[in-house]
């Protein structure tokens, strides 16, 4: 791992819906070139944190500071959702897969490259008349789509409707689509859910490959085996608060985490909690 | 199925028929000596109710004898037939449209102009409803804006049809954006209601702003289009079409000219739509229809995307409106009622949302057939209703439901079945 500098700094993140506190004073740092996993039981606030980072929710409190490798900083909490993807280059996938089901696999990947493609059409007018540099831009976009189709093993299904793909392939396509936006941070919401062990192993390799090429990852996952295998850093949430933070080995050894999440008996958890309370 | 189920079902159907026919058929109003009197007709009601009972029973027994077909199998088969037919249906329709005025009667050319106007409106609305998935019930507003824009500009500046046409389209597009802004956050039913209201607002403003629009009296004497400055009149002066080409002046010449104008405008609409579909803008409209949230996660600005769909759709509506004004020579708010919006929307939905060929076929059925069968008088509405019911059973997603991919990786790609395609939600 290269000298790990901060990519995303989350400070005092809070999110409340009416009287319900979904996130309360959560702070963590995702470092550049690492896979950072966010784990926690159902309802811990993991997806809410993702929605705050990717601009689908506006946080009630706290700051989200993203820093690119060239030093440019983005205060995500104040940016409109589509600009977070466009300028700050944060891409995401969804817990319930959100593909363009009635469009082909290739079309899905071209929609992901809409922003550079649209810029090449001259406000759409030149491209209608067949002028301008649109053709070259489209060739380039298709080449990039083909690259990601090869890496996600979907090339043979490029012209099939996305909605007709098997579940595992849809998950991979969503990752390919997100990667086609050239992100610096890729947020994956339960990418291994519903995958068989062979598919999960392939996903491991894909995620490591993405990380090694310079795109950092933020990962929500319930598959503990996978989290422990691929993560460089793990953050544990429970009931909207951060419970722990560390390397996989540290997390595995943290009694509070074990109590809250990794399946200690109810009785033991009660026994542990007062001892560790501040 | 138990033996009694068909009987019970037939009995219930007969009961519904009784409820409907007893007041509608059972009581005849006739003019008597002391005013209108009601004459009961129990026999007619009994005959109708009996017929419903027997027919329903027959249908149920026939269904019971047949093994049930997998749902939608018939629709898929018909769909494939359409897809195969589409390949040579398009050139045939195009050739027919190009040659028709040379062989047809004046009345048929007139009908052709009417049909093409609706085809153009259908193609324009198809951008908003079929591609972007935004349900617009007020499309007639843009038609009206285009018509009044041309009429008023021509009246006040003396410019001709061709100079005013771009302005009419641009003004309609501007109103499309104006409508787009407040409704950006609305979806589904709410969007439909606001667009419906927008259509009515435009009509009521046109009706009441008497000093500008002439109110219910409308605007008359709208200039007719010219061919490079050549007028179409019944004289053969040098400045007229007949005079310039040394022809005998005839009203058919102007009619054919109008026909080819609307054909060209409609084909322009189609061409732009087909080009846009294969380009980022059109593709992102369809992506918006499929999943708005996913679009946002990809950095797509949903606001401008929706506004472009409204603007482009409205612009073609405006062109069609300007043509309508120049063809009629007279416009009034009465031509721009909600019925027009509903008809155009019905064409788009019947054709299959997003399908260009579907719009043409649906126009032939919705507008062409009732005109052709005028001789059948009131029965054509009955047949029309029946045809709608048959459509809902056999092809609930419209005539042409498959979607052709806008880009492929070389090898020929199959059409995408309707079941996978979203219908949009706002």
XYZ file of C-alpha atoms in Angstrom:
704
model
C 0.000 0.000 0.000
C 1.276 3.441 -0.925
C 1.531 6.138 1.722
C -2.139 6.334 2.577
C -3.437 9.886 2.605
C -7.008 10.861 3.359
C -9.416 10.740 0.421
C -12.706 11.193 2.206
C -12.909 12.724 5.639
C -16.225 12.351 7.398
C -16.528 14.595 10.457
C -19.428 14.561 12.888
C -21.889 13.260 10.286
C -25.463 13.349 11.551
C -28.711 12.507 9.794
C -32.139 12.650 11.323
C -35.520 11.989 9.769
C -38.013 13.794 11.978
C -37.449 12.305 15.412
C -35.472 9.317 14.166
C -31.728 9.591 14.430
C -30.223 7.507 11.639
C -26.656 8.747 12.069
C -25.242 10.489 15.111
C -21.823 12.132 15.132
C -20.066 9.625 12.900
C -16.468 10.421 11.954
C -14.100 8.332 9.892
C -11.527 8.626 7.161
C -11.339 6.645 3.929
C -7.790 6.669 2.594
C -6.662 6.856 -0.978
C -5.832 3.547 -2.588
C -7.620 1.482 0.042
C -10.769 -0.533 0.307
C -12.664 0.785 3.317
C -15.534 -1.396 4.483
C -18.514 -0.131 6.477
C -20.144 -2.923 8.443
C -22.834 -3.136 11.049
C -26.139 -4.851 11.756
C -29.269 -4.006 9.752
C -30.503 -0.528 10.534
C -27.075 0.647 11.687
C -27.110 3.560 9.241
C -24.683 2.239 6.626
C -26.825 2.998 3.603
C -27.835 6.343 5.104
C -24.142 7.242 5.337
C -23.737 6.224 1.677
C -26.699 8.339 0.668
C -25.165 11.329 2.460
C -21.794 10.809 0.783
C -23.290 10.398 -2.702
C -25.653 13.340 -2.336
C -28.976 11.519 -2.162
C -29.499 12.910 1.344
C -28.353 16.243 2.682
C -26.792 15.542 6.096
C -28.377 17.256 9.127
C -24.944 17.818 10.651
C -21.274 17.349 9.978
C -18.954 17.701 7.029
C -17.821 15.454 4.193
C -14.532 16.540 2.687
C -13.228 14.771 -0.404
C -9.719 15.544 -1.658
C -8.511 14.563 -5.118
C -4.934 13.471 -5.743
C -4.203 16.876 -7.295
C -5.216 18.587 -4.068
C -8.623 19.872 -5.157
C -11.122 19.658 -2.315
C -14.889 19.139 -2.436
C -17.325 19.738 0.406
C -19.801 17.010 -0.567
C -22.473 17.994 1.936
C -23.105 21.252 0.091
C -23.043 19.898 -3.468
C -26.058 18.895 -5.595
C -26.252 15.129 -6.122
C -25.368 14.979 -9.780
C -22.316 17.224 -9.320
C -20.938 14.881 -6.658
C -20.786 12.223 -9.340
C -19.680 14.605 -12.089
C -17.075 16.846 -10.388
C -16.075 15.106 -7.165
C -16.090 11.773 -9.059
C -17.875 9.667 -6.498
C -19.722 6.741 -8.093
C -22.041 4.286 -6.429
C -24.076 1.136 -6.821
C -27.355 0.374 -5.120
C -28.464 -2.215 -2.613
C -31.486 -2.993 -4.806
C -29.896 -3.072 -8.237
C -30.844 -0.027 -10.289
C -29.997 -0.754 -13.903
C -31.745 0.618 -16.975
C -33.507 -2.701 -17.417
C -35.072 -1.973 -20.812
C -31.778 -0.888 -22.338
C -28.942 -3.131 -23.440
C -25.823 -3.738 -21.390
C -23.809 -1.567 -23.767
C -26.384 1.230 -23.621
C -26.189 1.170 -19.833
C -22.457 1.781 -20.046
C -22.894 4.578 -22.600
C -25.450 6.369 -20.430
C -22.799 6.279 -17.698
C -20.521 8.240 -20.042
C -23.256 10.737 -20.848
C -21.417 13.780 -19.559
C -18.321 13.562 -21.817
C -20.425 12.282 -24.734
C -22.942 15.105 -24.461
C -20.098 17.618 -24.392
C -18.958 16.248 -27.756
C -22.355 16.682 -29.433
C -22.285 20.499 -29.577
C -25.495 20.944 -27.554
C -26.961 18.046 -29.510
C -27.381 20.122 -32.672
C -24.110 19.331 -34.437
C -24.459 15.623 -33.756
C -27.958 15.557 -35.278
C -26.490 17.010 -38.450
C -23.647 14.469 -38.307
C -21.028 17.152 -37.697
C -18.472 17.698 -34.976
C -16.374 15.266 -33.035
C -19.246 13.152 -31.771
C -18.317 10.043 -33.765
C -14.827 9.912 -32.318
C -16.215 10.472 -28.812
C -18.662 7.621 -29.259
C -15.959 5.258 -30.535
C -13.914 6.134 -27.485
C -16.889 5.549 -25.180
C -17.635 2.160 -26.761
C -13.980 1.166 -26.375
C -14.118 2.034 -22.692
C -17.404 0.153 -22.291
C -15.851 -2.862 -24.020
C -12.902 -2.755 -21.611
C -15.199 -2.884 -18.597
C -17.380 -5.555 -20.184
C -14.279 -7.705 -20.577
C -13.220 -7.119 -16.999
C -16.678 -7.977 -15.645
C -17.027 -10.946 -18.005
C -20.112 -9.503 -19.730
C -18.778 -8.996 -23.261
C -20.849 -11.841 -24.699
C -24.023 -10.233 -23.361
C -23.289 -6.687 -24.492
C -26.358 -6.456 -26.735
C -28.792 -8.148 -24.353
C -31.231 -6.111 -22.284
C -29.835 -5.487 -18.807
C -33.056 -6.678 -17.205
C -32.627 -10.127 -18.779
C -29.246 -10.800 -17.146
C -28.930 -13.198 -14.222
C -28.640 -11.603 -10.805
C -24.878 -11.907 -10.424
C -24.280 -10.430 -13.864
C -26.558 -7.497 -13.010
C -24.433 -6.806 -9.926
C -21.262 -6.838 -12.046
C -22.874 -4.619 -14.674
C -23.740 -2.065 -12.016
C -20.083 -1.949 -10.982
C -18.988 -1.651 -14.628
C -21.483 1.173 -15.151
C -20.216 3.034 -12.091
C -16.603 2.571 -13.232
C -17.421 4.035 -16.651
C -17.836 7.416 -14.937
C -14.074 7.367 -14.052
C -14.561 7.705 -10.285
C -11.902 8.353 -7.664
C -14.164 6.811 -5.022
C -16.509 3.923 -5.753
C -19.205 3.245 -3.151
C -20.593 -0.291 -3.308
C -23.761 -1.096 -1.374
C -23.732 -4.831 -0.669
C -22.141 -5.960 -3.947
C -21.887 -9.601 -2.837
C -25.525 -9.959 -1.753
C -27.077 -12.917 -3.517
C -23.862 -14.093 -5.173
C -22.649 -17.686 -5.028
C -19.136 -18.420 -3.643
C -17.572 -18.585 -7.105
C -19.070 -15.228 -8.075
C -17.968 -13.733 -4.760
C -14.386 -14.857 -5.394
C -14.480 -13.217 -8.827
C -15.857 -10.059 -7.197
C -12.947 -10.077 -4.711
C -10.497 -10.061 -7.593
C -12.411 -7.372 -9.473
C -12.500 -5.053 -6.445
C -8.807 -5.552 -5.724
C -8.027 -4.809 -9.359
C -10.046 -1.589 -9.231
C -8.223 -0.550 -6.058
C -4.796 -1.317 -7.455
C -5.514 0.884 -10.468
C -6.049 3.871 -8.225
C -9.780 4.029 -7.536
C -10.491 3.816 -3.841
C -13.492 1.869 -2.621
C -16.034 2.261 0.102
C -17.888 -0.965 0.676
C -21.002 -1.935 2.608
C -21.145 -5.685 2.952
C -22.708 -8.330 5.148
C -20.538 -11.155 3.838
C -17.931 -11.112 6.629
C -15.620 -13.496 4.833
C -15.397 -11.149 1.899
C -15.025 -8.049 4.090
C -12.127 -9.611 5.982
C -10.469 -10.770 2.757
C -10.550 -7.558 0.731
C -10.715 -4.666 3.204
C -7.749 -2.564 4.196
C -9.747 -0.750 6.819
C -13.071 -1.425 8.498
C -15.566 0.921 10.146
C -18.283 -0.537 12.343
C -21.591 1.246 12.791
C -24.357 0.339 15.192
C -27.567 2.259 15.819
C -26.223 5.267 13.929
C -22.997 5.535 15.933
C -19.489 4.465 15.152
C -18.574 1.484 17.258
C -15.088 0.725 16.039
C -12.529 1.491 13.413
C -9.407 -0.418 12.409
C -7.758 -3.100 10.326
C -9.576 -6.396 9.815
C -7.434 -8.007 12.504
C -8.217 -5.250 15.012
C -11.931 -5.398 14.283
C -11.991 -9.158 14.672
C -10.474 -8.723 18.131
C -12.667 -5.824 19.319
C -15.078 -7.185 21.958
C -17.651 -4.439 21.414
C -17.814 -5.245 17.737
C -18.101 -8.913 18.478
C -20.923 -8.179 20.864
C -22.807 -5.925 18.519
C -22.311 -7.669 15.269
C -20.275 -10.793 14.955
C -22.697 -12.850 16.978
C -21.975 -12.992 20.700
C -24.747 -14.208 22.933
C -27.174 -11.619 24.166
C -26.103 -12.314 27.720
C -22.424 -11.901 27.010
C -23.089 -8.673 25.152
C -24.821 -7.254 28.209
C -21.920 -8.368 30.262
C -19.396 -6.693 27.977
C -21.116 -3.421 27.369
C -20.795 -1.749 30.829
C -17.132 -2.685 31.093
C -16.327 -0.902 27.851
C -18.611 2.054 28.310
C -16.758 5.337 28.681
C -63.253 -25.462 -12.067
C -66.559 -26.449 -10.521
C -69.579 -27.043 -12.712
C -71.427 -24.124 -11.208
C -68.762 -21.439 -11.708
C -69.617 -20.645 -15.362
C -73.327 -20.502 -14.507
C -72.702 -18.163 -11.583
C -70.436 -15.972 -13.698
C -73.021 -15.770 -16.475
C -75.680 -14.902 -13.923
C -73.572 -12.068 -12.488
C -72.876 -10.729 -15.985
C -76.605 -10.788 -16.697
C -77.202 -8.896 -13.457
C -74.735 -6.181 -14.489
C -76.405 -6.055 -17.903
C -79.772 -5.644 -16.213
C -78.470 -2.747 -14.144
C -77.116 -1.048 -17.249
C -79.866 -1.734 -19.755
C -82.897 -1.253 -17.486
C -82.515 2.548 -17.429
C -80.760 2.906 -20.793
C -82.942 0.697 -22.967
C -85.862 -0.189 -20.693
C -87.244 3.327 -20.448
C -87.989 5.013 -23.748
C -88.815 8.704 -23.714
C -91.459 9.725 -26.251
C -93.297 12.970 -26.749
C -96.905 12.496 -25.654
C -99.840 14.877 -25.514
C -98.868 16.280 -22.102
C -95.127 16.446 -22.696
C -92.516 13.701 -22.495
C -93.693 10.321 -21.219
C -91.704 7.235 -20.300
C -92.629 4.048 -22.100
C -91.301 0.894 -20.409
C -89.819 -1.738 -22.752
C -89.406 -4.865 -20.618
C -89.128 -7.214 -23.605
C -86.135 -5.401 -25.109
C -84.357 -5.471 -21.750
C -85.134 -9.153 -21.256
C -83.772 -9.966 -24.723
C -80.519 -8.096 -24.088
C -80.010 -9.552 -20.610
C -80.759 -13.029 -21.954
C -78.222 -12.534 -24.763
C -75.540 -11.456 -22.288
C -76.287 -14.515 -20.117
C -76.051 -16.963 -23.017
C -72.941 -15.370 -24.548
C -71.101 -15.217 -21.234
C -71.963 -18.819 -20.497
C -70.754 -19.846 -23.942
C -67.468 -17.982 -23.495
C -66.846 -19.542 -20.086
C -67.641 -23.060 -21.279
C -65.365 -22.603 -24.281
C -62.568 -21.389 -22.008
C -63.068 -24.337 -19.685
C -62.679 -26.855 -22.530
C -59.455 -25.301 -23.747
C -56.214 -25.665 -21.796
C -55.230 -22.208 -20.556
C -52.520 -20.605 -22.720
C -49.542 -19.101 -20.903
C -50.269 -15.460 -20.218
C -49.116 -13.132 -22.951
C -48.106 -15.891 -25.372
C -50.482 -14.583 -27.992
C -49.180 -11.068 -27.543
C -45.599 -12.240 -28.019
C -46.510 -14.048 -31.232
C -48.295 -10.996 -32.621
C -45.352 -8.871 -31.511
C -42.908 -10.967 -33.530
C -45.183 -10.728 -36.554
C -45.211 -6.932 -36.230
C -41.442 -6.769 -35.837
C -40.948 -8.772 -39.023
C -43.533 -6.740 -40.866
C -42.000 -3.430 -39.745
C -39.030 -3.942 -42.040
C -41.036 -3.574 -45.220
C -44.031 -1.783 -43.763
C -41.981 1.396 -43.354
C -40.917 1.784 -47.029
C -44.418 0.853 -48.171
C -46.030 3.454 -45.919
C -43.488 6.075 -46.956
C -44.003 5.395 -50.675
C -47.764 5.494 -50.204
C -47.495 8.809 -48.360
C -45.299 10.310 -51.103
C -47.408 9.171 -54.059
C -50.884 9.428 -52.567
C -51.746 13.020 -53.654
C -51.111 12.218 -57.342
C -53.784 9.571 -57.475
C -56.202 10.464 -54.684
C -59.282 12.665 -54.663
C -59.377 16.072 -52.986
C -61.210 14.656 -49.989
C -58.566 11.972 -49.536
C -55.738 14.514 -49.719
C -57.552 16.508 -47.065
C -57.791 13.402 -44.909
C -54.088 12.794 -45.544
C -53.250 16.271 -44.264
C -55.322 15.615 -41.139
C -53.646 12.251 -40.580
C -50.156 13.660 -41.051
C -50.890 16.475 -38.607
C -51.781 13.898 -35.971
C -48.778 11.743 -36.898
C -46.555 14.760 -36.361
C -48.220 15.615 -33.044
C -47.931 11.964 -32.027
C -44.232 11.899 -32.876
C -43.699 15.139 -30.969
C -45.510 13.870 -27.876
C -43.724 10.539 -28.207
C -40.494 12.314 -27.252
C -41.989 13.465 -23.956
C -44.175 10.480 -23.087
C -42.606 7.579 -24.946
C -38.907 8.331 -24.587
C -38.606 10.434 -21.438
C -41.573 8.778 -19.710
C -43.154 12.081 -18.627
C -46.938 11.844 -18.834
C -48.088 15.076 -20.494
C -51.851 15.613 -20.696
C -51.571 19.200 -21.934
C -49.697 18.762 -25.193
C -52.347 20.745 -27.081
C -51.048 23.862 -25.308
C -47.906 23.831 -27.464
C -49.985 23.208 -30.572
C -52.016 26.300 -29.622
C -48.927 28.375 -28.845
C -47.465 27.514 -32.258
C -50.706 28.323 -34.063
C -51.264 31.641 -32.289
C -47.589 32.574 -32.501
C -47.678 32.215 -36.276
C -51.048 33.933 -36.635
C -50.088 36.895 -34.456
C -46.601 37.370 -35.879
C -47.922 37.168 -39.428
C -50.754 39.573 -38.644
C -48.532 42.151 -36.952
C -45.373 42.001 -39.033
C -46.550 40.785 -42.426
C -43.967 37.991 -42.461
C -44.800 34.791 -44.293
C -45.214 31.201 -43.116
C -41.625 30.111 -43.653
C -40.133 33.075 -41.769
C -42.550 32.610 -38.865
C -42.200 28.833 -38.593
C -38.931 28.862 -36.585
C -40.347 31.545 -34.287
C -43.486 29.493 -33.685
C -41.369 26.451 -32.817
C -39.064 28.480 -30.583
C -41.965 30.076 -28.702
C -43.582 26.691 -28.158
C -40.244 25.332 -26.897
C -39.983 28.298 -24.539
C -43.420 27.472 -23.164
C -42.339 23.855 -22.899
C -39.496 24.951 -20.632
C -41.858 27.268 -18.738
C -44.134 24.327 -18.063
C -41.164 22.093 -17.337
C -39.769 24.149 -14.478
C -42.658 23.935 -12.001
C -43.360 20.271 -12.737
C -39.798 18.978 -12.416
C -40.412 17.605 -8.952
C -43.750 16.050 -9.792
C -44.262 12.471 -10.831
C -46.990 10.257 -12.195
C -50.518 11.407 -11.469
C -49.386 14.768 -10.123
C -47.440 15.576 -13.276
C -50.431 14.539 -15.384
C -52.769 16.843 -13.448
C -50.467 19.866 -13.704
C -49.877 19.406 -17.428
C -53.626 19.000 -17.896
C -54.186 22.270 -16.067
C -51.474 23.947 -18.128
C -53.275 22.992 -21.332
C -56.494 24.475 -19.983
C -54.756 27.655 -18.778
C -53.380 28.334 -22.254
C -56.802 27.777 -23.822
C -58.591 29.989 -21.289
C -56.024 32.757 -21.667
C -56.493 32.628 -25.444
C -60.239 32.777 -24.905
C -60.156 35.775 -22.562
C -57.283 37.927 -23.789
C -59.571 39.479 -26.358
C -57.360 42.454 -27.239
C -54.530 40.180 -28.376
C -56.161 36.981 -29.580
C -59.638 38.125 -30.505
C -61.053 35.833 -27.812
C -63.730 33.412 -28.978
C -63.831 35.082 -32.391
C -60.340 33.831 -33.081
C -58.012 35.154 -35.750
C -59.036 35.083 -39.387
C -57.203 35.822 -42.602
C -54.006 34.043 -41.615
C -51.654 34.125 -44.639
C -51.291 30.955 -46.680
C -47.863 29.447 -47.278
C -45.963 30.237 -50.460
C -43.515 28.220 -52.544
C -40.420 30.441 -52.769
C -42.725 33.437 -52.898
C -45.204 31.907 -55.344
C -48.766 32.178 -54.083
C -51.446 29.568 -54.623
C -54.520 31.388 -55.889
C -57.274 30.824 -58.414
C -55.733 33.303 -60.852
C -52.702 32.888 -63.085
C -50.836 36.133 -62.347
C -47.052 35.941 -62.714
C -46.669 35.902 -58.889
C -48.697 32.727 -58.496
C -47.712 29.096 -58.744
C -50.027 28.423 -61.673
C -48.887 31.557 -63.485
C -45.187 30.867 -63.053
C -45.371 27.287 -64.301
C -48.041 28.084 -66.926
C -50.567 25.725 -65.397
C -54.310 25.945 -65.167
C -55.001 27.211 -61.623
C -56.695 24.596 -59.477
C -57.401 24.269 -55.747
C -55.774 20.832 -55.844
C -52.363 22.466 -56.327
C -52.591 24.254 -53.011
C -53.876 21.157 -51.306
C -51.006 19.085 -52.595
C -48.603 21.795 -51.513
C -50.051 21.766 -47.992
C -49.879 17.983 -47.988
C -46.199 17.983 -48.845
C -45.448 20.676 -46.252
C -46.951 18.635 -43.432
C -45.328 15.469 -44.794
C -41.946 17.210 -44.741
C -42.537 18.603 -41.239
C -43.622 15.215 -39.946
C -40.642 13.480 -41.520
C -38.369 16.130 -40.020
C -39.828 15.342 -36.591
C -39.259 11.659 -37.185
C -35.733 12.156 -38.479
C -34.687 14.327 -35.540
C -36.218 11.873 -33.070
C -34.517 8.885 -34.669
C -31.173 10.698 -34.718
C -31.559 11.825 -31.118
C -32.403 8.309 -29.981
C -29.002 7.105 -31.156
C -27.220 9.947 -29.397
C -26.490 10.823 -25.779
C -29.493 13.114 -25.371
C -32.082 10.605 -26.575
C -30.382 7.763 -24.767
C -30.443 9.669 -21.511
C -34.165 10.436 -21.979
C -34.772 6.721 -22.117
C -32.489 6.156 -19.138
C -34.547 8.743 -17.266
C -37.682 6.762 -18.062
C -35.992 3.591 -16.825
C -34.531 4.898 -13.567
C -34.199 8.505 -12.487
C -32.168 7.786 -9.346
C -29.586 5.752 -11.236
C -29.268 8.638 -13.708
C -28.478 11.003 -10.874
C -25.829 8.678 -9.499
C -24.107 8.829 -12.897
C -23.747 12.608 -12.787
C -26.641 13.308 -15.130
C -28.457 16.575 -14.541
C -32.072 15.456 -14.364
C -33.421 19.014 -14.479
C -31.912 19.927 -17.843
C -32.610 16.483 -19.257
C -36.315 16.765 -18.495
C -36.425 20.336 -19.775
C -34.823 19.355 -23.092
C -37.440 16.636 -23.536
C -40.241 19.117 -22.848
C -38.651 21.735 -25.102
C -37.987 19.455 -28.088
C -41.436 17.871 -27.845
C -43.095 21.283 -27.533
C -41.100 22.676 -30.456
C -42.545 20.082 -32.841
C -45.990 20.714 -31.388
C -45.425 24.389 -32.214
C -44.449 23.587 -35.813
C -47.598 21.507 -36.182
C -49.634 24.375 -34.715
C -48.198 26.889 -37.178
C -49.061 24.507 -40.006
C -52.585 24.103 -38.641
C -53.029 27.884 -38.595
C -51.774 28.356 -42.143
C -53.852 25.481 -43.445
C -57.101 26.619 -41.852
C -56.525 30.332 -42.366
C -58.580 30.784 -39.193
C -57.951 29.700 -35.604
C -59.940 30.020 -32.397
C -59.516 28.529 -28.923
C -62.145 25.929 -29.781
C -59.583 23.994 -31.819
C -57.337 23.502 -28.817
C -59.465 21.670 -26.271
C -58.456 18.844 -23.966
C -59.921 16.384 -26.480
C -56.971 17.094 -28.767
C -54.447 16.332 -26.021
C -56.319 13.157 -25.178
C -56.450 12.053 -28.813
C -52.730 12.603 -29.359
C -51.889 10.822 -26.108
C -54.171 7.951 -27.108
C -52.275 7.711 -30.413
C -48.953 7.482 -28.590
C -50.204 4.920 -26.076
C -52.073 2.845 -28.654
C -49.046 2.822 -30.928
C -46.799 1.598 -28.150
C -44.872 4.169 -26.156
C -41.622 5.163 -27.823
C -42.389 3.518 -31.170
C -42.343 5.739 -34.251
C -44.047 3.188 -36.494
C -46.625 2.602 -33.776
C -47.674 6.258 -33.896
C -48.359 5.991 -37.646
C -50.405 2.808 -37.294
C -52.292 4.199 -34.313
C -53.120 7.403 -36.210
C -54.478 5.360 -39.106
C -56.685 3.481 -36.644
C -57.665 6.376 -34.351
C -58.189 9.138 -36.929
C -58.265 7.396 -40.302
C -60.740 4.638 -39.538
C -63.483 6.848 -38.034
C -63.195 9.192 -41.028
C -63.339 6.351 -43.541
C -66.361 4.756 -41.919
C -68.400 7.925 -41.566
C -71.194 6.092 -43.391
C -71.647 3.830 -40.377
C -72.731 6.892 -38.388
C -73.101 6.232 -34.677
C -72.120 2.585 -34.932
C -68.490 3.528 -35.498
C -68.229 4.739 -31.904
C -69.544 1.332 -30.808
C -66.952 -0.388 -32.988
C -64.309 1.990 -31.679
C -65.139 1.038 -28.093
C -65.037 -2.626 -28.989
C -61.667 -2.164 -30.704
C -60.277 -0.518 -27.556
C -61.414 -3.464 -25.409
C -59.830 -5.924 -27.857
C -56.603 -3.887 -27.743
C -56.515 -3.953 -23.956
C -56.879 -7.716 -23.954
C -54.472 -8.541 -26.770
C -51.878 -5.767 -26.729
C -52.083 -3.825 -23.481
C -48.723 -2.119 -24.132
C -49.673 -0.843 -27.604
C -49.247 -2.032 -31.163
C -45.452 -1.913 -31.402
C -43.975 -2.622 -28.007
C -40.470 -3.818 -28.725
C -37.601 -1.428 -28.341
C -34.650 -1.499 -30.716
C -31.270 -0.946 -29.067
C -29.800 2.430 -30.015
C -26.270 1.038 -30.326
C -24.797 -2.447 -30.649
C -21.393 -4.063 -30.560
C -21.490 -5.091 -34.190
C -23.569 -8.255 -34.239
C -27.259 -7.739 -34.915
C -29.132 -7.317 -31.663
C -32.624 -8.566 -30.943
C -35.402 -6.160 -30.030
C -36.025 -5.706 -26.323
C -39.392 -7.090 -25.188
C -41.892 -4.753 -23.569
C -41.903 -6.623 -20.269
C -38.439 -5.278 -19.457
C -39.083 -1.683 -20.475
C -40.213 0.798 -17.872
C -43.159 3.070 -18.661
C -41.831 5.994 -16.687
C -43.318 7.343 -13.529
C -43.456 11.039 -13.931
